[in-house]
Amino acid sequence: MGKYRKKPVVIDAVQWTGNNADNIGALAAVSNETPFKQEGGWLHIHTLEGIMTASPGDWIITGVKGEFYPCKPDIFVATY
């Protein structure tokens, strides 16, 4: 047991508004696949853990391996 410090990592992120699919698409432009599917104001994201759903206000973040995942606004502010 011990204390550990998270490594500083620079990420790319876009806040999902519910209607800014173009911005989200630009985030994924570096990927050869389409990891997102918009359905109404929701955004379904193919993550390493399966499909996760982002609601308006959530941040869409690229991980250290180029994967994408949603992050709630309060967690984003506390972490980044």
Coordinates of C-alpha atoms in Angstrom, one line a residue:
M1 CA 0.0 0.0 0.0
G2 CA 1.3 3.5 -0.8
K3 CA 0.6 6.9 -2.3
Y4 CA 1.0 7.4 -6.0
R5 CA 1.0 10.5 -8.2
K6 CA -0.7 10.5 -11.6
K7 CA 1.7 11.2 -14.4
P8 CA 1.2 14.5 -16.2
V9 CA -0.4 13.7 -19.6
V10 CA -1.5 16.1 -22.2
I11 CA -4.9 15.1 -23.7
D12 CA -7.2 16.3 -26.5
A13 CA -10.7 16.9 -25.4
V14 CA -14.0 18.4 -26.7
Q15 CA -17.0 19.2 -24.6
W16 CA -20.2 17.5 -26.0
T17 CA -23.0 20.0 -26.3
G18 CA -25.5 17.6 -27.9
N19 CA -25.2 19.1 -31.3
N20 CA -21.5 19.6 -32.1
A21 CA -20.8 16.3 -33.9
D22 CA -18.4 18.1 -36.3
N23 CA -16.1 19.0 -33.4
I24 CA -16.3 15.5 -32.1
G25 CA -15.5 14.2 -35.6
A26 CA -12.5 16.5 -35.7
L27 CA -11.2 14.9 -32.5
A28 CA -11.5 11.5 -34.1
A29 CA -10.0 12.5 -37.4
V30 CA -6.7 11.0 -36.3
S31 CA -8.4 7.6 -36.0
N32 CA -9.1 5.2 -38.9
E33 CA -12.4 4.2 -37.4
T34 CA -15.6 6.1 -36.3
P35 CA -15.8 5.6 -32.6
F36 CA -18.9 7.7 -32.1
K37 CA -22.6 7.4 -32.9
Q38 CA -25.0 10.3 -32.3
E39 CA -28.5 9.5 -31.3
G40 CA -30.5 12.6 -30.4
G41 CA -28.5 14.6 -27.9
W42 CA -26.7 11.5 -26.7
L43 CA -23.3 10.3 -28.0
H44 CA -22.4 6.6 -27.9
I45 CA -18.7 6.0 -27.8
H46 CA -16.8 2.8 -28.5
T47 CA -14.3 2.6 -25.6
L48 CA -11.8 -0.1 -24.6
E49 CA -14.4 -1.1 -21.9
G50 CA -17.4 -1.2 -24.4
I51 CA -19.9 1.3 -25.4
M52 CA -20.4 4.3 -23.1
T53 CA -22.9 7.1 -23.5
A54 CA -22.1 10.8 -23.1
S55 CA -24.8 13.4 -22.3
P56 CA -24.6 17.1 -23.1
G57 CA -21.9 18.7 -21.0
D58 CA -19.7 15.7 -20.8
W59 CA -16.1 16.0 -22.1
I60 CA -14.9 13.5 -24.8
I61 CA -11.3 12.7 -24.1
T62 CA -8.6 10.9 -25.9
G63 CA -6.7 8.4 -23.8
V64 CA -3.0 7.6 -23.8
K65 CA -3.5 4.8 -26.3
G66 CA -5.6 7.0 -28.7
E67 CA -8.9 5.6 -27.4
F68 CA -11.9 7.8 -26.6
Y69 CA -14.1 8.0 -23.5
P70 CA -16.5 10.4 -21.9
C71 CA -15.7 12.3 -18.7
K72 CA -18.3 14.1 -16.5
P73 CA -17.7 17.9 -16.2
D74 CA -17.0 17.9 -12.5
I75 CA -14.4 15.1 -12.9
F76 CA -12.8 16.9 -15.8
V77 CA -12.4 20.1 -13.8
A78 CA -10.9 18.3 -10.8
T79 CA -8.5 16.3 -13.0
Y80 CA -7.5 18.7 -15.8

